[in-house]
Tab-separated table of C-alpha atoms in Angstrom:
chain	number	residue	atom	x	y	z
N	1	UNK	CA	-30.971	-17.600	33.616
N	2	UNK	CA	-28.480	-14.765	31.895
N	3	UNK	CA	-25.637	-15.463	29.831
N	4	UNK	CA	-22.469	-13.077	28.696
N	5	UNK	CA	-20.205	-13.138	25.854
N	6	UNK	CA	-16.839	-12.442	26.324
N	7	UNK	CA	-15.691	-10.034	23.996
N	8	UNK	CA	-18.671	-8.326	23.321
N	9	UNK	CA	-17.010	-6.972	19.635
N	10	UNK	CA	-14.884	-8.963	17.057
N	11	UNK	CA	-13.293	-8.901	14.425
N	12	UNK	CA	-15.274	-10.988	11.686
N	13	UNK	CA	-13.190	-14.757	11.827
N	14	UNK	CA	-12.391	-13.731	15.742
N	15	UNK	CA	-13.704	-15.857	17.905
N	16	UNK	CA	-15.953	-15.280	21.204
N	17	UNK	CA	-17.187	-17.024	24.439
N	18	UNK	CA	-20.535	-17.092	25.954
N	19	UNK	CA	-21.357	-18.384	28.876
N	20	UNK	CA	-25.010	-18.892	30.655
N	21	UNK	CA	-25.636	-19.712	34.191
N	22	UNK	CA	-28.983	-21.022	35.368
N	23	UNK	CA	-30.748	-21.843	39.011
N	24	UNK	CA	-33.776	-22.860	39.745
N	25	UNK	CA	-35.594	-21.144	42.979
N	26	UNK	CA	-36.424	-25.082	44.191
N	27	UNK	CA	-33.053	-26.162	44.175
N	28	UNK	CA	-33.359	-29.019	41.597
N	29	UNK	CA	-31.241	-29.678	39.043
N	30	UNK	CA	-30.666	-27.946	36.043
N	31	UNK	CA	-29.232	-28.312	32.488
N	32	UNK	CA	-28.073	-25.557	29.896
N	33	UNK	CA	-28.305	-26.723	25.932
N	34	UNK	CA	-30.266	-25.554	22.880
N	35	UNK	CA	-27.122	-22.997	21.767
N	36	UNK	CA	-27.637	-21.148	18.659
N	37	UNK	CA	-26.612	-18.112	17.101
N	38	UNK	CA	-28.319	-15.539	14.582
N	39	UNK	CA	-25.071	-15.996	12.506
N	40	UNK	CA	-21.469	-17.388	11.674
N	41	UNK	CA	-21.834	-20.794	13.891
N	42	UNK	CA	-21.952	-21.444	17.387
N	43	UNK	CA	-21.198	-24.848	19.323
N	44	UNK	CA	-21.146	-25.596	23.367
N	45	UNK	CA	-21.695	-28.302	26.291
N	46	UNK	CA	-23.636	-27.042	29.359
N	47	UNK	CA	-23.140	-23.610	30.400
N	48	UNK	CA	-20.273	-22.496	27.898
N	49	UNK	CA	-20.310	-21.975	24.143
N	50	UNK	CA	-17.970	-20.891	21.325
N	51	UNK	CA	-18.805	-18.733	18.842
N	52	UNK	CA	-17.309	-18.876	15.032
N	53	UNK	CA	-17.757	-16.112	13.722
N	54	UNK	CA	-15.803	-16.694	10.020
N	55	UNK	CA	-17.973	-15.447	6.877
N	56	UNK	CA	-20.149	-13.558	8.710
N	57	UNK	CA	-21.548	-10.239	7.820
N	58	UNK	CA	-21.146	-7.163	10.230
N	59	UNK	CA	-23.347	-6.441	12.880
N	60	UNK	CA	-24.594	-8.205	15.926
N	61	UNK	CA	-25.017	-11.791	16.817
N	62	UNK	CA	-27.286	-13.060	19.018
N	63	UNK	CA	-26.619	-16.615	20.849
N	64	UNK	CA	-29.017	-17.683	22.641
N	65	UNK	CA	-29.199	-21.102	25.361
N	66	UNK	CA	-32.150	-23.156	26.559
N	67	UNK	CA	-31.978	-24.334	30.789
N	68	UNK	CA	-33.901	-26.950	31.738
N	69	UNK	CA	-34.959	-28.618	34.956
N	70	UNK	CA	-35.604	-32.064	35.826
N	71	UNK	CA	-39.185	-31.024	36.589
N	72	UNK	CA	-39.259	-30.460	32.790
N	73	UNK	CA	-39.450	-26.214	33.390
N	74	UNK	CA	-37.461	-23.958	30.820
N	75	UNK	CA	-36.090	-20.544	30.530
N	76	UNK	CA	-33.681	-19.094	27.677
N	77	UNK	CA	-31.982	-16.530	27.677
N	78	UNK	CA	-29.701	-14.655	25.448
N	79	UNK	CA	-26.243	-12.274	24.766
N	80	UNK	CA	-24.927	-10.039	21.633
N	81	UNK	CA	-21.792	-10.121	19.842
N	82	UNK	CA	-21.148	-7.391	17.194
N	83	UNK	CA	-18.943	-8.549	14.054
N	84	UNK	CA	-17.059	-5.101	13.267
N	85	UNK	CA	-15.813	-4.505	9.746
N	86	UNK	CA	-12.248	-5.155	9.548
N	87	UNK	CA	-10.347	-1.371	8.725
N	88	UNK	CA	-8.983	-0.962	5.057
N	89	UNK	CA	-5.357	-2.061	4.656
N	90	UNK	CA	-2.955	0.912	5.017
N	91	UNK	CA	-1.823	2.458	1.271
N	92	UNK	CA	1.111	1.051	0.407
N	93	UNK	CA	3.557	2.454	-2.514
N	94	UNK	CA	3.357	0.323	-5.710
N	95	UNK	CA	6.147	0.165	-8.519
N	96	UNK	CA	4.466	1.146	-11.608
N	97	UNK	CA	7.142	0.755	-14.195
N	98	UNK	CA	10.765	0.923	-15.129
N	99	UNK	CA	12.505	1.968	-18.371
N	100	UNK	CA	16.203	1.348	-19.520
N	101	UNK	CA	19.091	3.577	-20.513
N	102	UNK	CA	20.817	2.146	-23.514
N	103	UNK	CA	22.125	4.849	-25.009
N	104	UNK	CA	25.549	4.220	-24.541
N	105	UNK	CA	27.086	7.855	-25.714
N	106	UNK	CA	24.389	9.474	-23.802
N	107	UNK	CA	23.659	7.277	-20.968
N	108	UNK	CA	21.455	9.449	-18.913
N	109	UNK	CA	18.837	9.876	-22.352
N	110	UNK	CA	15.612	9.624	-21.845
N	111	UNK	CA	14.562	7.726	-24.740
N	112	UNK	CA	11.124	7.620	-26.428
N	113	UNK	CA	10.349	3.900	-25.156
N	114	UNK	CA	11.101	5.712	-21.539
N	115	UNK	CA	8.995	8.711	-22.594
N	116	UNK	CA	6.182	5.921	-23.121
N	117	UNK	CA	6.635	4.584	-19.725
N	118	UNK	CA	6.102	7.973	-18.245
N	119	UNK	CA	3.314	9.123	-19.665
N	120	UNK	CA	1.949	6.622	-17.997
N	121	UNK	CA	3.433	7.595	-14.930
N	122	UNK	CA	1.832	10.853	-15.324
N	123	UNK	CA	-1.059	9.839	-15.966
N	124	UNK	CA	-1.501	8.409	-12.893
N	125	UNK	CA	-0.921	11.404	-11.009
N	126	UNK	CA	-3.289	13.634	-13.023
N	127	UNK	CA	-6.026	10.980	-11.931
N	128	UNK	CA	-4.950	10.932	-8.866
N	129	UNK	CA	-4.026	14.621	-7.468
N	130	UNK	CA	-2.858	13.404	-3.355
N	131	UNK	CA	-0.180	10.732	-4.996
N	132	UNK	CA	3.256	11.296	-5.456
N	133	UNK	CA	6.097	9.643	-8.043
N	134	UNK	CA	9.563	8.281	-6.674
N	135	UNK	CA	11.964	7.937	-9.030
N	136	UNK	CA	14.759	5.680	-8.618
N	137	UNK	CA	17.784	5.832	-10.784
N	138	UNK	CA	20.365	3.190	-10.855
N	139	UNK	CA	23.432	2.548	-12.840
N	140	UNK	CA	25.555	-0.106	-13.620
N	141	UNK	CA	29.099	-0.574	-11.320
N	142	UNK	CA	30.752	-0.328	-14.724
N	143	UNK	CA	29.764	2.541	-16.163
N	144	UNK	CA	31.980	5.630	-14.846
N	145	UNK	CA	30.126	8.699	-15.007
N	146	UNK	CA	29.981	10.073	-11.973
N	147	UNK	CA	26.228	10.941	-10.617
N	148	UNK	CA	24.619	9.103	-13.718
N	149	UNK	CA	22.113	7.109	-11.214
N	150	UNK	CA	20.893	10.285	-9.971
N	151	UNK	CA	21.428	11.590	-13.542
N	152	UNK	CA	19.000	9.266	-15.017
N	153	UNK	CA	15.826	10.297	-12.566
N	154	UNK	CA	16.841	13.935	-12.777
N	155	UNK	CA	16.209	13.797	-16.099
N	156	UNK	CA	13.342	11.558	-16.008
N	157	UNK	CA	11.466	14.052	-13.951
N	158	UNK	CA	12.729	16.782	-15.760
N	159	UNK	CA	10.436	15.368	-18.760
N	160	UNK	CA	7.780	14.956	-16.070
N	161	UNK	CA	7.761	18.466	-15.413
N	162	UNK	CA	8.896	20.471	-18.209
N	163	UNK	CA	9.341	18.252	-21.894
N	164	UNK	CA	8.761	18.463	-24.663
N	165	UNK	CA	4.833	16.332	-24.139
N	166	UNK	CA	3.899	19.117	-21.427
N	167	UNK	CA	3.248	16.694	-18.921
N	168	UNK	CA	3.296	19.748	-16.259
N	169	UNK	CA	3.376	17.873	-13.266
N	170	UNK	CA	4.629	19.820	-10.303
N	171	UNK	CA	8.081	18.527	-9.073
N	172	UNK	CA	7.313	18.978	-5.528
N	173	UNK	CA	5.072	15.610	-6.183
N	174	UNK	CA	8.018	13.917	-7.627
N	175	UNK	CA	10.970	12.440	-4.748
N	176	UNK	CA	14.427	11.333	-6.583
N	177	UNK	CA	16.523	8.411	-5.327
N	178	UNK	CA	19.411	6.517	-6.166
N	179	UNK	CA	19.220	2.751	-5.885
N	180	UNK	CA	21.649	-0.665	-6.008
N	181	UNK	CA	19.911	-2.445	-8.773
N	182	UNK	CA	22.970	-2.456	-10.484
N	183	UNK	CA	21.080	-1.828	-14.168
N	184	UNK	CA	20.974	1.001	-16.273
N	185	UNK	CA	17.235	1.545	-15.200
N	186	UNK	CA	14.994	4.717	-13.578
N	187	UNK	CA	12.198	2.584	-11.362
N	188	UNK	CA	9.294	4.893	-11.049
N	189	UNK	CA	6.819	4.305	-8.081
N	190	UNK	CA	3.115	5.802	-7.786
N	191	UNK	CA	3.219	6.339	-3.638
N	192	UNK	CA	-0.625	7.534	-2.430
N	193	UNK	CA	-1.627	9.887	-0.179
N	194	UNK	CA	-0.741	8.024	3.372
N	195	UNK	CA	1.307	5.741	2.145
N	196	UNK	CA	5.501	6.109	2.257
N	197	UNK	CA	8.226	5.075	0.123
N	198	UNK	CA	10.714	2.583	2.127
N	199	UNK	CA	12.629	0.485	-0.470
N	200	UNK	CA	15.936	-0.638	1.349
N	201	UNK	CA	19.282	0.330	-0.700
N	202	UNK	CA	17.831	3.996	-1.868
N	203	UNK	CA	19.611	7.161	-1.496
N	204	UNK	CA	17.821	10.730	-1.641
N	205	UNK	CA	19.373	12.711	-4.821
N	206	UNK	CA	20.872	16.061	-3.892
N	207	UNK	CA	19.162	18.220	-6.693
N	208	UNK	CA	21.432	21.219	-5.951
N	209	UNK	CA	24.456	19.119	-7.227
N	210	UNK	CA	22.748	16.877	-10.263
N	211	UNK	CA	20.830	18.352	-12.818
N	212	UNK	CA	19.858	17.249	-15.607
N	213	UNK	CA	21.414	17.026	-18.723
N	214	UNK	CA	19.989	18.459	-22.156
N	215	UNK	CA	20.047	16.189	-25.359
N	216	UNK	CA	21.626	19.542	-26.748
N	217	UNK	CA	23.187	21.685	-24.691
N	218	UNK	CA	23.987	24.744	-25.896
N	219	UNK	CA	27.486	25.320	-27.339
N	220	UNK	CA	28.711	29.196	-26.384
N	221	UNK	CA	30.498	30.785	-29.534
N	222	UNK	CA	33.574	31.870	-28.763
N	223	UNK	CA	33.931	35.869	-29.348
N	224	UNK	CA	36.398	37.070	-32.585
């Protein structure tokens, strides 16, 4: 008697097929039952049995099978399946917050509820050094200014980088977008190391043509 399983290696939940074949030397009839399995569950008629392999634990799985004769003689005989541990889910970027902009004579402000929001943001990338930040601005089709998407996450990693809380996280881990929300919102996404950042409708922002605009900006006097 010898029996095979068919794959040899699974997935845990994936199924698998063994199949034992048995002669006698005298010629006389034979019969294969008796299936069972050191795990998950296994169920068969004659020479072919299924096994389930759902809840079980990794590692291998023996299934063994009983022949008979009609002489009453017996043999067994067995085969291996190995359970393998399913891989880890691929990072995936995760939106961690948004703030508005409703400061109407200064649209592109970041506020102190938005201040809030990112120290929270950068928070999260002091714990965790390999992740980046995307920041996507939006804007509202009725508000005019030109660039004031882009202005909005300029700004909001300006504070990031440089305000007035000395976050100090490095810029190069923060990526600036535009998106078509249609709100007067920065989206801020926490992206980990592996993962990318595919939201449809987002635009890279062209740093060399927005920057960010002060609260204050400086006022040149005029020479007498």
């Amino acid at each position: 008697m010898s029996c095979s399983a068919n794959p040899t290696n699974v997935q845990a939940g994936t199924p698998a097929t063994v199949t034992c074949s048995c002669t006698s030397p005298d010629n006389v009839p034979v019969t294969v039952s008796g299936w069972t399995a050191s795990g998950g569950s296994v169920s068969g008629e004659g020479g072919t049995a299924t096994l389930n392999t759902t809840g079980a634990s990794a590692g291998p799985i023996t299934v063994s099978a009983t022949c008979s004769d009609s002489r009453g003689l017996t043999a067994s005989a067995s085969s291996q399946v190995t359970v393998e541990v399913p891989p880890p889910p691929p990072p995936e970027a995760s939106k961690l917050s948004e703030c508005d902009f409703p400061n109407k004579v200064k649209p592109w402000r970041v506020d102190n509820t938005c201040k809030a929001v990112l120290a929270d943001g950068a928070q999260r990338l002091q714990q965790d050094p390999d992740a980046k930040l995307v920041i996507v601005g939006n804007a509202e089709p009725g508000e005019k200014r030109k660039n004031l998407a882009g202005e909005r996450a300029v700004n909001s990693k300006a504070y990031l980088s440089g305000g007035e809380a000395k976050q100090a996280i490095d810029a190069s881990r923060i990526e600036l977008r535009t998106g078509s929300a249609g709100t007067r919102t920065a989206e801020y996404w926490v992206v980990p190391a592996g993962a990318t950042f595919s939201a449809p409708g987002t635009e890279a922002v062209d740093e060399s043509m927005v920057k960010a605009v002060p609260d204050h900006p400086v006022v040149k006097k005029k020479a007498r």
